[in-house]
Amino acid sequence: MYASDPLRSFVHGGEVTWLQPMPDALLHLGDPAGAAVDRGSLRLAFVAALQHLSARQRAALILREVLAFSAAETADVLGTSVASVNSSLQRARARLNDAGVREDSVAEPAQAEQRACVERYMKAFEKADIEGIKKLLADDVLMEMPPMLNWFVGRDDYARFMGWVFAKAGSSWRLDPIAANGQPGFAAYRRGDSGAFELHTLQVFTVTDAGISRTTVFQDIEVFAAFGLDTKSES
């Protein structure tokens, strides 16, 4: 796997990944009385799974380790056997252990600080202010667009890609904040030829003390539906 040229044509990975962003509202995050999932564990599992695991291993990890499904429930969801689920989970654990992925190895600001950083990003985005966006990024920021194989690292390539986005999709946007996987994000609407704003992408951010370190961009109708997003808006 290698970092792509940010202006390279999109290349589909050949599968629709099982792992998708999950609205915080469905997980009761921030609600002590109904909390079902630890925010840090979910965020770590989501990021780690995208980086290191196969689709089957991702599913087993999230369902078993984070959402606390039983092996039988997980097998039912995935349409496979309990033995297969256990094997996938064992391989996922071993792969993450080999990669040195641990929750306590990830330093991040408080949730309010993360949201404030993303809000500043949103303001820069709405102005098509590429330099303003760059100032909010960590040096080694990574952008990915699953299931596309394209991904790239660093502020300069990130900025080049954003320049292409604004040239291609225009500079008139409306952004609505969302929260997914215990992380801040937004739904991006671009102004279409009719004058209405059309749903373009859903973006989820990992924010560290150094700035935004990862942007994961989704453009999938199933993801949009999971968040109850309207495909068009007049305002």
PDB file of C-alpha atoms in Angstrom:
ATOM      1  CA  MET A   1       0.000   0.000   0.000  1.00  0.00           C
ATOM      2  CA  TYR A   2       1.381   3.391  -0.921  1.00  0.00           C
ATOM      3  CA  ALA A   3       0.331   7.002  -0.751  1.00  0.00           C
ATOM      4  CA  SER A   4      -1.380   8.199  -3.908  1.00  0.00           C
ATOM      5  CA  ASP A   5      -0.888  11.312  -5.963  1.00  0.00           C
ATOM      6  CA  PRO A   6      -3.737  13.542  -4.709  1.00  0.00           C
ATOM      7  CA  LEU A   7      -4.746  14.313  -8.300  1.00  0.00           C
ATOM      8  CA  ARG A   8      -4.804  10.659  -9.377  1.00  0.00           C
ATOM      9  CA  SER A   9      -8.091   9.220 -10.665  1.00  0.00           C
ATOM     10  CA  PHE A  10     -10.140   7.380  -8.046  1.00  0.00           C
ATOM     11  CA  VAL A  11      -9.578   3.626  -7.892  1.00  0.00           C
ATOM     12  CA  HIS A  12     -12.269   1.445  -6.299  1.00  0.00           C
ATOM     13  CA  GLY A  13     -11.016  -1.231  -3.926  1.00  0.00           C
ATOM     14  CA  GLY A  14     -13.278  -3.912  -5.334  1.00  0.00           C
ATOM     15  CA  GLU A  15     -15.459  -4.345  -2.242  1.00  0.00           C
ATOM     16  CA  VAL A  16     -17.952  -2.282  -0.301  1.00  0.00           C
ATOM     17  CA  THR A  17     -16.462  -2.334   3.170  1.00  0.00           C
ATOM     18  CA  TRP A  18     -18.659  -3.636   5.941  1.00  0.00           C
ATOM     19  CA  LEU A  19     -17.222  -1.108   8.323  1.00  0.00           C
ATOM     20  CA  GLN A  20     -19.047   2.197   8.145  1.00  0.00           C
ATOM     21  CA  PRO A  21     -19.246   5.234  10.430  1.00  0.00           C
ATOM     22  CA  MET A  22     -21.807   4.793  13.185  1.00  0.00           C
ATOM     23  CA  PRO A  23     -23.846   7.760  14.484  1.00  0.00           C
ATOM     24  CA  ASP A  24     -23.016   8.541  18.110  1.00  0.00           C
ATOM     25  CA  ALA A  25     -26.744   8.874  18.812  1.00  0.00           C
ATOM     26  CA  LEU A  26     -27.197   5.145  18.223  1.00  0.00           C
ATOM     27  CA  LEU A  27     -24.506   4.317  20.763  1.00  0.00           C
ATOM     28  CA  HIS A  28     -25.661   6.653  23.566  1.00  0.00           C
ATOM     29  CA  LEU A  29     -22.203   8.210  23.718  1.00  0.00           C
ATOM     30  CA  GLY A  30     -22.127  11.010  26.236  1.00  0.00           C
ATOM     31  CA  ASP A  31     -25.128   9.564  28.082  1.00  0.00           C
ATOM     32  CA  PRO A  32     -23.834   7.943  31.303  1.00  0.00           C
ATOM     33  CA  ALA A  33     -27.187   6.317  32.019  1.00  0.00           C
ATOM     34  CA  GLY A  34     -27.330   4.538  28.670  1.00  0.00           C
ATOM     35  CA  ALA A  35     -23.713   4.311  27.607  1.00  0.00           C
ATOM     36  CA  ALA A  36     -23.169   1.090  25.708  1.00  0.00           C
ATOM     37  CA  VAL A  37     -19.819   1.784  24.094  1.00  0.00           C
ATOM     38  CA  ASP A  38     -16.640   3.442  25.297  1.00  0.00           C
ATOM     39  CA  ARG A  39     -15.839   6.373  22.981  1.00  0.00           C
ATOM     40  CA  GLY A  40     -12.088   5.793  22.979  1.00  0.00           C
ATOM     41  CA  SER A  41     -12.384   2.089  22.254  1.00  0.00           C
ATOM     42  CA  LEU A  42     -14.783   2.652  19.386  1.00  0.00           C
ATOM     43  CA  ARG A  43     -12.641   5.348  17.781  1.00  0.00           C
ATOM     44  CA  LEU A  44      -9.492   3.276  18.120  1.00  0.00           C
ATOM     45  CA  ALA A  45     -11.147   0.166  16.731  1.00  0.00           C
ATOM     46  CA  PHE A  46     -12.578   2.052  13.771  1.00  0.00           C
ATOM     47  CA  VAL A  47      -9.279   3.710  12.820  1.00  0.00           C
ATOM     48  CA  ALA A  48      -7.218   0.593  13.436  1.00  0.00           C
ATOM     49  CA  ALA A  49      -9.599  -1.601  11.470  1.00  0.00           C
ATOM     50  CA  LEU A  50      -9.461   0.660   8.420  1.00  0.00           C
ATOM     51  CA  GLN A  51      -5.684   0.623   8.516  1.00  0.00           C
ATOM     52  CA  HIS A  52      -4.803  -2.952   9.304  1.00  0.00           C
ATOM     53  CA  LEU A  53      -7.642  -5.456   8.951  1.00  0.00           C
ATOM     54  CA  SER A  54      -9.592  -7.277   6.275  1.00  0.00           C
ATOM     55  CA  ALA A  55     -13.327  -6.667   5.984  1.00  0.00           C
ATOM     56  CA  ARG A  56     -14.186  -9.892   7.849  1.00  0.00           C
ATOM     57  CA  GLN A  57     -11.723  -9.113  10.642  1.00  0.00           C
ATOM     58  CA  ARG A  58     -13.085  -5.555  10.931  1.00  0.00           C
ATOM     59  CA  ALA A  59     -16.587  -6.886  11.387  1.00  0.00           C
ATOM     60  CA  ALA A  60     -15.565  -9.396  14.048  1.00  0.00           C
ATOM     61  CA  LEU A  61     -13.558  -6.801  15.961  1.00  0.00           C
ATOM     62  CA  ILE A  62     -16.262  -4.136  16.057  1.00  0.00           C
ATOM     63  CA  LEU A  63     -19.171  -6.472  16.780  1.00  0.00           C
ATOM     64  CA  ARG A  64     -17.413  -8.593  19.391  1.00  0.00           C
ATOM     65  CA  GLU A  65     -14.918  -6.267  21.092  1.00  0.00           C
ATOM     66  CA  VAL A  66     -16.685  -2.905  20.878  1.00  0.00           C
ATOM     67  CA  LEU A  67     -20.420  -3.535  20.563  1.00  0.00           C
ATOM     68  CA  ALA A  68     -20.246  -6.636  22.813  1.00  0.00           C
ATOM     69  CA  PHE A  69     -22.214  -8.952  20.509  1.00  0.00           C
ATOM     70  CA  SER A  70     -21.925 -12.641  21.323  1.00  0.00           C
ATOM     71  CA  ALA A  71     -20.161 -14.950  18.890  1.00  0.00           C
ATOM     72  CA  ALA A  72     -23.517 -16.392  17.858  1.00  0.00           C
ATOM     73  CA  GLU A  73     -25.048 -12.937  17.291  1.00  0.00           C
ATOM     74  CA  THR A  74     -22.021 -11.888  15.262  1.00  0.00           C
ATOM     75  CA  ALA A  75     -22.213 -15.042  13.153  1.00  0.00           C
ATOM     76  CA  ASP A  76     -25.883 -14.310  12.455  1.00  0.00           C
ATOM     77  CA  VAL A  77     -25.142 -10.721  11.392  1.00  0.00           C
ATOM     78  CA  LEU A  78     -22.326 -11.809   9.078  1.00  0.00           C
ATOM     79  CA  GLY A  79     -24.047 -14.926   7.762  1.00  0.00           C
ATOM     80  CA  THR A  80     -21.257 -17.235   8.837  1.00  0.00           C
ATOM     81  CA  SER A  81     -20.375 -19.748  11.569  1.00  0.00           C
ATOM     82  CA  VAL A  82     -19.326 -19.157  15.171  1.00  0.00           C
ATOM     83  CA  ALA A  83     -16.028 -20.884  14.399  1.00  0.00           C
ATOM     84  CA  SER A  84     -15.392 -18.469  11.539  1.00  0.00           C
ATOM     85  CA  VAL A  85     -16.181 -15.475  13.771  1.00  0.00           C
ATOM     86  CA  ASN A  86     -13.804 -16.690  16.463  1.00  0.00           C
ATOM     87  CA  SER A  87     -11.067 -17.275  13.903  1.00  0.00           C
ATOM     88  CA  SER A  88     -11.518 -13.779  12.422  1.00  0.00           C
ATOM     89  CA  LEU A  89     -11.441 -12.183  15.861  1.00  0.00           C
ATOM     90  CA  GLN A  90      -8.302 -14.100  16.830  1.00  0.00           C
ATOM     91  CA  ARG A  91      -6.567 -12.976  13.644  1.00  0.00           C
ATOM     92  CA  ALA A  92      -7.707  -9.379  14.158  1.00  0.00           C
ATOM     93  CA  ARG A  93      -6.321  -9.308  17.690  1.00  0.00           C
ATOM     94  CA  ALA A  94      -3.012 -10.779  16.530  1.00  0.00           C
ATOM     95  CA  ARG A  95      -2.751  -8.313  13.638  1.00  0.00           C
ATOM     96  CA  LEU A  96      -3.373  -5.281  15.862  1.00  0.00           C
ATOM     97  CA  ASN A  97      -0.946  -6.604  18.462  1.00  0.00           C
ATOM     98  CA  ASP A  98       1.738  -7.016  15.790  1.00  0.00           C
ATOM     99  CA  ALA A  99       1.034  -3.477  14.566  1.00  0.00           C
ATOM    100  CA  GLY A 100       1.395  -2.100  18.105  1.00  0.00           C
ATOM    101  CA  VAL A 101      -2.104  -0.585  18.151  1.00  0.00           C
ATOM    102  CA  ARG A 102      -3.169   0.242  21.718  1.00  0.00           C
ATOM    103  CA  GLU A 103      -5.794   2.626  23.031  1.00  0.00           C
ATOM    104  CA  ASP A 104      -3.389   4.167  25.538  1.00  0.00           C
ATOM    105  CA  SER A 105      -0.969   5.011  22.707  1.00  0.00           C
ATOM    106  CA  VAL A 106      -3.359   7.572  21.199  1.00  0.00           C
ATOM    107  CA  ALA A 107      -3.184  11.081  22.679  1.00  0.00           C
ATOM    108  CA  GLU A 108      -6.078  13.379  21.898  1.00  0.00           C
ATOM    109  CA  PRO A 109      -7.611  16.624  23.188  1.00  0.00           C
ATOM    110  CA  ALA A 110     -10.889  16.827  25.081  1.00  0.00           C
ATOM    111  CA  GLN A 111     -14.059  16.343  23.042  1.00  0.00           C
ATOM    112  CA  ALA A 112     -14.908  20.060  23.197  1.00  0.00           C
ATOM    113  CA  GLU A 113     -11.469  20.948  21.814  1.00  0.00           C
ATOM    114  CA  GLN A 114     -11.817  18.397  19.024  1.00  0.00           C
ATOM    115  CA  ARG A 115     -15.194  19.791  17.999  1.00  0.00           C
ATOM    116  CA  ALA A 116     -13.845  23.374  18.131  1.00  0.00           C
ATOM    117  CA  CYS A 117     -10.990  22.375  15.806  1.00  0.00           C
ATOM    118  CA  VAL A 118     -13.390  20.786  13.329  1.00  0.00           C
ATOM    119  CA  GLU A 119     -15.663  23.845  13.498  1.00  0.00           C
ATOM    120  CA  ARG A 120     -12.710  26.009  12.465  1.00  0.00           C
ATOM    121  CA  TYR A 121     -12.045  23.559   9.648  1.00  0.00           C
ATOM    122  CA  MET A 122     -15.691  23.837   8.578  1.00  0.00           C
ATOM    123  CA  LYS A 123     -15.487  27.632   8.414  1.00  0.00           C
ATOM    124  CA  ALA A 124     -12.358  27.425   6.267  1.00  0.00           C
ATOM    125  CA  PHE A 125     -13.984  24.765   4.061  1.00  0.00           C
ATOM    126  CA  GLU A 126     -17.098  26.881   3.481  1.00  0.00           C
ATOM    127  CA  LYS A 127     -14.841  29.723   2.326  1.00  0.00           C
ATOM    128  CA  ALA A 128     -12.753  27.370   0.140  1.00  0.00           C
ATOM    129  CA  ASP A 129      -9.838  28.673   2.216  1.00  0.00           C
ATOM    130  CA  ILE A 130      -7.115  26.118   1.538  1.00  0.00           C
ATOM    131  CA  GLU A 131      -4.457  27.891   3.583  1.00  0.00           C
ATOM    132  CA  GLY A 132      -6.881  28.094   6.501  1.00  0.00           C
ATOM    133  CA  ILE A 133      -7.488  24.358   6.227  1.00  0.00           C
ATOM    134  CA  LYS A 134      -3.742  23.600   6.134  1.00  0.00           C
ATOM    135  CA  LYS A 135      -3.177  25.459   9.404  1.00  0.00           C
ATOM    136  CA  LEU A 136      -5.487  23.007  11.194  1.00  0.00           C
ATOM    137  CA  LEU A 137      -3.735  19.852   9.953  1.00  0.00           C
ATOM    138  CA  ALA A 138      -1.042  17.774  11.628  1.00  0.00           C
ATOM    139  CA  ASP A 139       2.187  17.467   9.639  1.00  0.00           C
ATOM    140  CA  ASP A 140       1.493  13.804   8.893  1.00  0.00           C
ATOM    141  CA  VAL A 141      -2.252  14.174   8.275  1.00  0.00           C
ATOM    142  CA  LEU A 142      -3.767  11.320   6.277  1.00  0.00           C
ATOM    143  CA  MET A 143      -6.865  11.477   4.087  1.00  0.00           C
ATOM    144  CA  GLU A 144      -8.650   8.316   2.948  1.00  0.00           C
ATOM    145  CA  MET A 145     -11.876   7.625   1.068  1.00  0.00           C
ATOM    146  CA  PRO A 146     -12.976   4.003   1.619  1.00  0.00           C
ATOM    147  CA  PRO A 147     -13.622   1.903  -0.369  1.00  0.00           C
ATOM    148  CA  MET A 148     -11.387   3.852  -2.775  1.00  0.00           C
ATOM    149  CA  LEU A 149      -7.744   2.816  -2.732  1.00  0.00           C
ATOM    150  CA  ASN A 150      -6.602   6.440  -2.973  1.00  0.00           C
ATOM    151  CA  TRP A 151      -5.061   7.926   0.145  1.00  0.00           C
ATOM    152  CA  PHE A 152      -2.348  10.448   0.821  1.00  0.00           C
ATOM    153  CA  VAL A 153      -0.264  11.886   3.626  1.00  0.00           C
ATOM    154  CA  GLY A 154       0.930  15.379   4.526  1.00  0.00           C
ATOM    155  CA  ARG A 155      -0.386  18.938   4.442  1.00  0.00           C
ATOM    156  CA  ASP A 156       0.824  19.743   0.925  1.00  0.00           C
ATOM    157  CA  ASP A 157      -0.854  16.763  -0.773  1.00  0.00           C
ATOM    158  CA  TYR A 158      -3.959  17.330   1.325  1.00  0.00           C
ATOM    159  CA  ALA A 159      -4.059  20.956   0.140  1.00  0.00           C
ATOM    160  CA  ARG A 160      -3.541  19.923  -3.492  1.00  0.00           C
ATOM    161  CA  PHE A 161      -6.500  17.576  -3.233  1.00  0.00           C
ATOM    162  CA  MET A 162      -8.699  20.242  -1.642  1.00  0.00           C
ATOM    163  CA  GLY A 163      -7.795  22.602  -4.476  1.00  0.00           C
ATOM    164  CA  TRP A 164      -8.998  19.949  -6.915  1.00  0.00           C
ATOM    165  CA  VAL A 165     -12.225  19.466  -4.910  1.00  0.00           C
ATOM    166  CA  PHE A 166     -13.085  23.171  -4.974  1.00  0.00           C
ATOM    167  CA  ALA A 167     -12.205  23.454  -8.684  1.00  0.00           C
ATOM    168  CA  LYS A 168     -14.332  20.409  -9.505  1.00  0.00           C
ATOM    169  CA  ALA A 169     -17.293  20.808  -7.134  1.00  0.00           C
ATOM    170  CA  GLY A 170     -17.329  24.585  -6.697  1.00  0.00           C
ATOM    171  CA  SER A 171     -16.736  26.836  -3.718  1.00  0.00           C
ATOM    172  CA  SER A 172     -20.319  27.189  -2.452  1.00  0.00           C
ATOM    173  CA  TRP A 173     -20.961  24.712   0.387  1.00  0.00           C
ATOM    174  CA  ARG A 174     -23.187  24.091   3.366  1.00  0.00           C
ATOM    175  CA  LEU A 175     -21.838  21.901   6.161  1.00  0.00           C
ATOM    176  CA  ASP A 176     -23.866  20.230   8.908  1.00  0.00           C
ATOM    177  CA  PRO A 177     -22.018  18.865  11.973  1.00  0.00           C
ATOM    178  CA  ILE A 178     -22.334  15.165  12.816  1.00  0.00           C
ATOM    179  CA  ALA A 179     -20.716  12.831  15.345  1.00  0.00           C
ATOM    180  CA  ALA A 180     -19.634   9.306  14.427  1.00  0.00           C
ATOM    181  CA  ASN A 181     -17.571   6.605  16.129  1.00  0.00           C
ATOM    182  CA  GLY A 182     -16.952   8.985  19.025  1.00  0.00           C
ATOM    183  CA  GLN A 183     -15.392  11.494  16.614  1.00  0.00           C
ATOM    184  CA  PRO A 184     -16.474  14.889  15.224  1.00  0.00           C
ATOM    185  CA  GLY A 185     -17.390  15.295  11.577  1.00  0.00           C
ATOM    186  CA  PHE A 186     -19.781  16.898   9.125  1.00  0.00           C
ATOM    187  CA  ALA A 187     -22.021  16.278   6.145  1.00  0.00           C
ATOM    188  CA  ALA A 188     -20.959  18.381   3.160  1.00  0.00           C
ATOM    189  CA  TYR A 189     -23.516  19.774   0.696  1.00  0.00           C
ATOM    190  CA  ARG A 190     -22.380  21.459  -2.533  1.00  0.00           C
ATOM    191  CA  ARG A 191     -24.505  23.916  -4.491  1.00  0.00           C
ATOM    192  CA  GLY A 192     -25.729  22.210  -7.653  1.00  0.00           C
ATOM    193  CA  ASP A 193     -26.719  23.643 -11.017  1.00  0.00           C
ATOM    194  CA  SER A 194     -30.327  24.029  -9.812  1.00  0.00           C
ATOM    195  CA  GLY A 195     -29.215  26.280  -6.969  1.00  0.00           C
ATOM    196  CA  ALA A 196     -30.097  23.723  -4.302  1.00  0.00           C
ATOM    197  CA  PHE A 197     -27.438  22.208  -2.062  1.00  0.00           C
ATOM    198  CA  GLU A 198     -26.786  18.550  -2.886  1.00  0.00           C
ATOM    199  CA  LEU A 199     -25.330  16.021  -0.462  1.00  0.00           C
ATOM    200  CA  HIS A 200     -21.729  15.370  -1.437  1.00  0.00           C
ATOM    201  CA  THR A 201     -19.844  13.552   1.332  1.00  0.00           C
ATOM    202  CA  LEU A 202     -19.795  12.653   5.005  1.00  0.00           C
ATOM    203  CA  GLN A 203     -16.431  13.315   6.665  1.00  0.00           C
ATOM    204  CA  VAL A 204     -15.125  12.042   9.997  1.00  0.00           C
ATOM    205  CA  PHE A 205     -12.028  13.476  11.719  1.00  0.00           C
ATOM    206  CA  THR A 206      -9.400  12.241  14.112  1.00  0.00           C
ATOM    207  CA  VAL A 207      -8.063  15.211  16.085  1.00  0.00           C
ATOM    208  CA  THR A 208      -4.854  15.012  18.118  1.00  0.00           C
ATOM    209  CA  ASP A 209      -2.834  17.586  20.032  1.00  0.00           C
ATOM    210  CA  ALA A 210      -0.964  18.270  16.767  1.00  0.00           C
ATOM    211  CA  GLY A 211      -4.151  19.013  14.816  1.00  0.00           C
ATOM    212  CA  ILE A 212      -6.345  16.985  12.476  1.00  0.00           C
ATOM    213  CA  SER A 213      -4.396  13.787  11.868  1.00  0.00           C
ATOM    214  CA  ARG A 214      -6.903  11.822   9.780  1.00  0.00           C
ATOM    215  CA  THR A 215      -9.868  12.620   7.579  1.00  0.00           C
ATOM    216  CA  THR A 216     -12.046   9.732   6.455  1.00  0.00           C
ATOM    217  CA  VAL A 217     -14.435  10.651   3.640  1.00  0.00           C
ATOM    218  CA  PHE A 218     -17.529   8.628   2.720  1.00  0.00           C
ATOM    219  CA  GLN A 219     -19.718   9.026  -0.358  1.00  0.00           C
ATOM    220  CA  ASP A 220     -22.143   6.146  -0.013  1.00  0.00           C
ATOM    221  CA  ILE A 221     -25.928   6.220   0.072  1.00  0.00           C
ATOM    222  CA  GLU A 222     -26.040   3.632   2.872  1.00  0.00           C
ATOM    223  CA  VAL A 223     -23.835   5.827   5.032  1.00  0.00           C
ATOM    224  CA  PHE A 224     -25.989   8.881   4.260  1.00  0.00           C
ATOM    225  CA  ALA A 225     -29.136   6.935   5.175  1.00  0.00           C
ATOM    226  CA  ALA A 226     -27.650   5.743   8.474  1.00  0.00           C
ATOM    227  CA  PHE A 227     -27.257   9.375   9.509  1.00  0.00           C
ATOM    228  CA  GLY A 228     -30.706  10.387   8.242  1.00  0.00           C
ATOM    229  CA  LEU A 229     -29.221  12.928   5.834  1.00  0.00           C
ATOM    230  CA  ASP A 230     -31.375  14.676   3.223  1.00  0.00           C
ATOM    231  CA  THR A 231     -29.927  14.397  -0.261  1.00  0.00           C
ATOM    232  CA  LYS A 232     -30.897  17.967  -1.117  1.00  0.00           C
ATOM    233  CA  SER A 233     -31.494  21.203   0.753  1.00  0.00           C
ATOM    234  CA  GLU A 234     -32.742  24.554  -0.485  1.00  0.00           C
ATOM    235  CA  SER A 235     -30.859  26.562   2.146  1.00  0.00           C
TER     236      SER A 235
END
